[in-house]
GROMACS .gro file of C-alpha atoms in nm:
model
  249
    1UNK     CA    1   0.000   0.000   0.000
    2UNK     CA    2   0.116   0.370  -0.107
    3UNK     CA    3   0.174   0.594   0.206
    4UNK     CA    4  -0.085   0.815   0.009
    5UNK     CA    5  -0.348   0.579   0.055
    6UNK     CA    6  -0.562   0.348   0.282
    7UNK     CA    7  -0.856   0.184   0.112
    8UNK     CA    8  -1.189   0.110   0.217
    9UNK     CA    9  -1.285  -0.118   0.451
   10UNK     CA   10  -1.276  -0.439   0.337
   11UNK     CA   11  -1.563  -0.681   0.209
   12UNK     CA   12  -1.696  -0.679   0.571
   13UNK     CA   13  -1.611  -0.402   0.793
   14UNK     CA   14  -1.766  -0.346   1.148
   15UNK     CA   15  -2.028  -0.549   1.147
   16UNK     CA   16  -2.421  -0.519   1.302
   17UNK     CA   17  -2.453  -0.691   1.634
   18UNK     CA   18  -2.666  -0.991   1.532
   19UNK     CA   19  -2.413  -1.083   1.215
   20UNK     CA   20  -2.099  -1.003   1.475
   21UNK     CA   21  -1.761  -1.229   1.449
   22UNK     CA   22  -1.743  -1.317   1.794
   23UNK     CA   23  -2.105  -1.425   1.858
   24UNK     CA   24  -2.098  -1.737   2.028
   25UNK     CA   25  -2.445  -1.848   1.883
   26UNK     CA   26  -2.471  -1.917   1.493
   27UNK     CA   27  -2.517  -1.652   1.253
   28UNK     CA   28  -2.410  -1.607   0.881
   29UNK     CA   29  -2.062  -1.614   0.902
   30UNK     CA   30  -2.089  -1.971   1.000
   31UNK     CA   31  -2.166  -2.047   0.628
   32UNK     CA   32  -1.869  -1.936   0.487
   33UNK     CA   33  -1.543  -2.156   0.440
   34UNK     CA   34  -1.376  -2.066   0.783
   35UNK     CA   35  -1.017  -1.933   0.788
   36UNK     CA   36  -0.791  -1.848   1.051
   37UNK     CA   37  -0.486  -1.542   1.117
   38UNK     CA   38  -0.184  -1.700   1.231
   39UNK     CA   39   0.045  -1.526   1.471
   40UNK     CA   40   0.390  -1.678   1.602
   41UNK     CA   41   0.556  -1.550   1.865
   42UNK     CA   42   0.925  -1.590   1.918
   43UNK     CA   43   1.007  -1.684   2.299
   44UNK     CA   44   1.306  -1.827   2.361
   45UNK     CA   45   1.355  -1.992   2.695
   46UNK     CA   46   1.617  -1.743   2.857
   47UNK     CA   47   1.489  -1.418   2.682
   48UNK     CA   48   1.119  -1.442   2.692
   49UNK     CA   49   0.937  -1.132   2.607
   50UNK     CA   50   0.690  -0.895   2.873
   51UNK     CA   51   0.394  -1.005   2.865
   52UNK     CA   52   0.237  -0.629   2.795
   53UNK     CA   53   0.519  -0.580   2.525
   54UNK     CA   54   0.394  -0.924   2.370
   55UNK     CA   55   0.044  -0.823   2.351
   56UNK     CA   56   0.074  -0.468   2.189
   57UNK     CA   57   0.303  -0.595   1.932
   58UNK     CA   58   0.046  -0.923   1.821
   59UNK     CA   59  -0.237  -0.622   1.785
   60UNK     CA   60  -0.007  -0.408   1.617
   61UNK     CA   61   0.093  -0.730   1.410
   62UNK     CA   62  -0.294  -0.769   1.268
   63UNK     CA   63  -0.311  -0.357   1.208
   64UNK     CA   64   0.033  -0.456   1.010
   65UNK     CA   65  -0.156  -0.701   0.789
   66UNK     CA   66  -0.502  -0.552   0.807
   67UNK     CA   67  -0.304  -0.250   0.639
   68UNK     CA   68  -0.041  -0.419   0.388
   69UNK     CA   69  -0.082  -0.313   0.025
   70UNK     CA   70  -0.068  -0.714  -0.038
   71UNK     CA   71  -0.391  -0.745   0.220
   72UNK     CA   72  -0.601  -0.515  -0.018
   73UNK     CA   73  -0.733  -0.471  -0.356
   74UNK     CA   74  -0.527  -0.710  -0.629
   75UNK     CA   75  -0.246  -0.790  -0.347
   76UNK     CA   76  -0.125  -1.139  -0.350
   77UNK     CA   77  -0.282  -1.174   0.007
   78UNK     CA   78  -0.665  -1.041  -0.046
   79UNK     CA   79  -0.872  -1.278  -0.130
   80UNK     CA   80  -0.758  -1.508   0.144
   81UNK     CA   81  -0.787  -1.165   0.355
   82UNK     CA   82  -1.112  -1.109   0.254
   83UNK     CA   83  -1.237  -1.535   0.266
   84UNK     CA   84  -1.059  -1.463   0.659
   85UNK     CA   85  -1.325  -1.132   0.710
   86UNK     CA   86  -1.615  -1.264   0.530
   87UNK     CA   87  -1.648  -1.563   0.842
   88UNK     CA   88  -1.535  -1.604   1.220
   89UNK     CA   89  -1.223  -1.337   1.307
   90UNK     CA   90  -1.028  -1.640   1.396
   91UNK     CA   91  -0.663  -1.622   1.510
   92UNK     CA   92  -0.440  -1.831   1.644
   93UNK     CA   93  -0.117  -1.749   1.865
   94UNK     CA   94   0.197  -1.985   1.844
   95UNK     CA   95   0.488  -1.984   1.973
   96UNK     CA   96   0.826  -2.005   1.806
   97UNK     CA   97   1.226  -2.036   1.964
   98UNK     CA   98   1.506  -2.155   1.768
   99UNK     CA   99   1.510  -2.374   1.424
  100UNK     CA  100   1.137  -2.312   1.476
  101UNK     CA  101   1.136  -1.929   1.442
  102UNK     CA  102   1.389  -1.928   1.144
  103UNK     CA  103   1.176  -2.135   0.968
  104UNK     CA  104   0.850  -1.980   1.043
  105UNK     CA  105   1.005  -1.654   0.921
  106UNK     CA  106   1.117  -1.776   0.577
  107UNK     CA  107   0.713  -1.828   0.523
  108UNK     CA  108   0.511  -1.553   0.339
  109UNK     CA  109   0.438  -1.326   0.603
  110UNK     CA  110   0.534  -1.002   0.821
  111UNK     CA  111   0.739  -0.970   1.176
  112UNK     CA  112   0.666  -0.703   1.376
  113UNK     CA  113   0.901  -0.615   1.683
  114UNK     CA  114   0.837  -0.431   2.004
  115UNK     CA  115   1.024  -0.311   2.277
  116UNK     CA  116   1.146  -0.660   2.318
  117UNK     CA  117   0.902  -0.898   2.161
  118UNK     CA  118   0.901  -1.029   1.797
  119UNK     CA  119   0.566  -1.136   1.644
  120UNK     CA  120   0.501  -1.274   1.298
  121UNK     CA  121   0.201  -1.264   1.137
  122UNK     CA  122   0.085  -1.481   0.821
  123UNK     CA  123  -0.216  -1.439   0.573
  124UNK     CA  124  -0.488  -1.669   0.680
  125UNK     CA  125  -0.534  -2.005   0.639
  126UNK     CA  126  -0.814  -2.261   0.591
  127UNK     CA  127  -0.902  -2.372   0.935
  128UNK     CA  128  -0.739  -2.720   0.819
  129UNK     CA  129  -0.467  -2.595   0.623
  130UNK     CA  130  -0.160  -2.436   0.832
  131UNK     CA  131   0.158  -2.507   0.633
  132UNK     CA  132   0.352  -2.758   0.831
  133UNK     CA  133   0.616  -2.522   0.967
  134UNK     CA  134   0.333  -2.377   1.137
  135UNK     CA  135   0.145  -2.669   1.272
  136UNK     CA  136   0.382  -2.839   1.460
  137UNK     CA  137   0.409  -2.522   1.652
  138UNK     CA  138   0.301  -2.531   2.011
  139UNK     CA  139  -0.025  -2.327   2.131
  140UNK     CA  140   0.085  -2.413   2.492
  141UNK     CA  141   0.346  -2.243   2.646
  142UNK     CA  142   0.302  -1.868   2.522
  143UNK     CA  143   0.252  -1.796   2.969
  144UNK     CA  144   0.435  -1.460   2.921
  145UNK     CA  145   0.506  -1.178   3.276
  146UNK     CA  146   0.560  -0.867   3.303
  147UNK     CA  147   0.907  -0.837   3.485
  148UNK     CA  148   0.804  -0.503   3.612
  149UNK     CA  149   0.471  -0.347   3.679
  150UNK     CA  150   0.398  -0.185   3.301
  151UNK     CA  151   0.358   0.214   3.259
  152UNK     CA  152   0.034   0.342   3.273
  153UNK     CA  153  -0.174   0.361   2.971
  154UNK     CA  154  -0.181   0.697   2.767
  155UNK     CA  155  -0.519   0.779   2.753
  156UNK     CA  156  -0.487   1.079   2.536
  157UNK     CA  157  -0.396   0.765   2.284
  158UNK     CA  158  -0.577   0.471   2.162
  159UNK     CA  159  -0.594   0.199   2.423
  160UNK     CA  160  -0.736  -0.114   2.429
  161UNK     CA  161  -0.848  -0.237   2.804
  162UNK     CA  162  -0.848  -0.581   2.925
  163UNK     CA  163  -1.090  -0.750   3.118
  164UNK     CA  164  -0.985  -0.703   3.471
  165UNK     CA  165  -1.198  -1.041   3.599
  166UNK     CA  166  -1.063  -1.277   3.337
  167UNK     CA  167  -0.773  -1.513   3.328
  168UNK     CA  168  -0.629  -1.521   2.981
  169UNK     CA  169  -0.287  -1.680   2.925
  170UNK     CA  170  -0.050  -1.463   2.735
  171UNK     CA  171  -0.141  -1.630   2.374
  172UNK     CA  172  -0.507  -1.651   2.463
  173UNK     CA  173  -0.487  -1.262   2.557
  174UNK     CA  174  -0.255  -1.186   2.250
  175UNK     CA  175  -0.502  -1.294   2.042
  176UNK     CA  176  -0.845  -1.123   2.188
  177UNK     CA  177  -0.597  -0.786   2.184
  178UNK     CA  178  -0.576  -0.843   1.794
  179UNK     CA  179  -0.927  -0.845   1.805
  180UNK     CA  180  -1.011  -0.516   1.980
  181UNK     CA  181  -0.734  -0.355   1.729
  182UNK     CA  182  -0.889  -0.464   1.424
  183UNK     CA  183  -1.284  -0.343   1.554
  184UNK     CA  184  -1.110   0.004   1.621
  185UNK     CA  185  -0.983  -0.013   1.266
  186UNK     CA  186  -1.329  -0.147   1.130
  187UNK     CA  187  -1.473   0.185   1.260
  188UNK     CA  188  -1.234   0.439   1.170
  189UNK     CA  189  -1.244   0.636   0.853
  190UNK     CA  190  -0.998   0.631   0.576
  191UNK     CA  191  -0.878   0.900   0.681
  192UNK     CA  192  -0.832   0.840   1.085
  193UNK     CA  193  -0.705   0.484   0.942
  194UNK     CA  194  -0.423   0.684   0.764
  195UNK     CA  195  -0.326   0.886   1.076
  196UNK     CA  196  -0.332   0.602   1.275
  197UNK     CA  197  -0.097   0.402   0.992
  198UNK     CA  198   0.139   0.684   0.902
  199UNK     CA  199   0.231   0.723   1.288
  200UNK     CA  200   0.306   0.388   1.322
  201UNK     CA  201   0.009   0.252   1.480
  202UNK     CA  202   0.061   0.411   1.884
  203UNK     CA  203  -0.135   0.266   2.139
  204UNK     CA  204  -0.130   0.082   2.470
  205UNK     CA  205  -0.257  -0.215   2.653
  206UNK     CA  206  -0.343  -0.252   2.958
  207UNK     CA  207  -0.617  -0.411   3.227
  208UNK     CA  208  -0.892  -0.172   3.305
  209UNK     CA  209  -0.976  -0.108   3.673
  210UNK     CA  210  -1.269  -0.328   3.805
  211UNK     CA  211  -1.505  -0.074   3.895
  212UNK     CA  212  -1.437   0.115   3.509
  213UNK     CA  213  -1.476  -0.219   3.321
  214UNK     CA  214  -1.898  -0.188   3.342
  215UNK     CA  215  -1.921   0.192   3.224
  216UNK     CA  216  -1.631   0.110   2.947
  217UNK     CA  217  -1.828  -0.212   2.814
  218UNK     CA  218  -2.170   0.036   2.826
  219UNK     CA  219  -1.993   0.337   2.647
  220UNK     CA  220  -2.033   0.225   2.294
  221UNK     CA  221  -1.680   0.166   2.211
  222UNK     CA  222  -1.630  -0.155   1.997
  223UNK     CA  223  -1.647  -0.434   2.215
  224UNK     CA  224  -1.466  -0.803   2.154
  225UNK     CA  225  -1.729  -1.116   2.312
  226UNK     CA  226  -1.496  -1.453   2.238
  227UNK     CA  227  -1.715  -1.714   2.097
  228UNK     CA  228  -1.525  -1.970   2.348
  229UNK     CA  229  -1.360  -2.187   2.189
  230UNK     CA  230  -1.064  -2.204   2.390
  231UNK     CA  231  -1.028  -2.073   2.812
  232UNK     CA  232  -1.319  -1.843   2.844
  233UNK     CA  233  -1.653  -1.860   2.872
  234UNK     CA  234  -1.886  -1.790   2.526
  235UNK     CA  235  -1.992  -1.451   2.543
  236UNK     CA  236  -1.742  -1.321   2.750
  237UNK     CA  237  -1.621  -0.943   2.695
  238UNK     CA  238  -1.219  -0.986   2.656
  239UNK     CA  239  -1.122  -0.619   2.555
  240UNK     CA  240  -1.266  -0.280   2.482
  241UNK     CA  241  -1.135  -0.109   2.173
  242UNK     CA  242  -1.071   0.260   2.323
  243UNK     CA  243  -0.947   0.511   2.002
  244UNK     CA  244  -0.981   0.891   2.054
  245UNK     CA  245  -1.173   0.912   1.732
  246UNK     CA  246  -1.414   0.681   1.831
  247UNK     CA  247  -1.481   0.846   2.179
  248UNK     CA  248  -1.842   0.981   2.258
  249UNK     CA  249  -1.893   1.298   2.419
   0.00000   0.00000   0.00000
């Protein structure tokens, strides 16, 4: 994609409530051949990443790909992009050390570093279909801490809050924070998308307080419910997608 231009949503942006990706009951999106987003993330066993630093980078990861001239239009990655969109917003974290992460990174596909962590993110896949340098990757074993207590969130920036009452590992959380990132760029405009691109995609993570989680799920801000098929409950609100442009009143 030209830095002079961020095209239109794709085939389904934001979606209404009752046709939503995360619904845990059946809707539409059920029909359509199902697809998943793979992310690996590279954790070696004496240099593992902070957890906080491993979560902003997998959601800037999917704003990466969500944003790639290749993910858009005639790019090599589109259709597959828009199959991915069209049913569940699957995604999968994996993680990667070693022989494992060299090979993963020779695949088709985009790493995006943070402050310490490294996360690569592919075009999707059928749900049946990873390429085998990606299967034989291990789900388990992405339990990520933060050394130190993390800084406080900017709120004068984009954040996206975490459900203080849930118990997510690290890959489980990585992935619902990918979520909340792509709602908040389902309901930007081309033009907010552009800002948000062209500065490199700023925001932070964190957990919201327990007694602000209520108001922020009731504000209208896009809100991610996991369907539940993995650790949490169907239904349950994971993260709150909190961009400046997107703030009411």
């Amino acid at each position: 994609m030209s830095s002079n231009d961020i095209p239109a949503s794709p085939s389904t942006p934001h979606s209404p409530a009752a046709d939503s990706p995360f619904r845990s009951e059946p809707t539409s999106r059920d029909e359509a051949p199902q697809y998943v987003l793979p992310l690996v993330v590279h954790i070696e066993k004496t240099a593992p990443p902070a957890r906080t630093d491993a979560l902003r980078t997998a959601a800037r990861a999917v704003l990466v790909m969500l944003s790639d001239e290749r993910s858009v239009g005639e790019g090599e990655w589109a259709r597959a992009m828009r199959d991915w969109q069209d049913a569940r917003i699957r995604k999968v974290v994996r993680r990667a050390r070693g022989s494992e992460w060299r090979k993963a990174s020779a695949l088709p596909g985009i790493t995006v570093t943070g402050e310490g962590a490294e996360v690569r993110v592919f075009p999707p896949v059928p749900l049946d279909g990873w390429p085998k340098e990606l299967a034989k990757l291990q789900v388990s074993g992405t339990d990520l801490d933060d050394p130190e207590p993390p800084a406080a969130p900017d709120r004068r920036g984009p954040v996206l809050w975490l459900n203080p009452e849930l118990d997510m590992s690290a890959g489980k959380a990585m992935a619902q924070a990918g979520h909340g990132a792509q709602l908040a760029w389902w309901e930007l405009s081309d033009t907010e998308r552009k800002a948000w691109r062209e500065a490199g995609f700023p925001f932070s993570v964190a957990t919201a307080d327990a007694g602000c989680w209520p108001e922020l799920t009731a504000s209208g801000l896009p809100v991610v419910q996991d369907a539940g098929f993995t650790e949490i409950a169907p239904g349950s609100c994971t993260v709150v997608a909190d961009h400046p442009a997107l703030r009411r009143g």
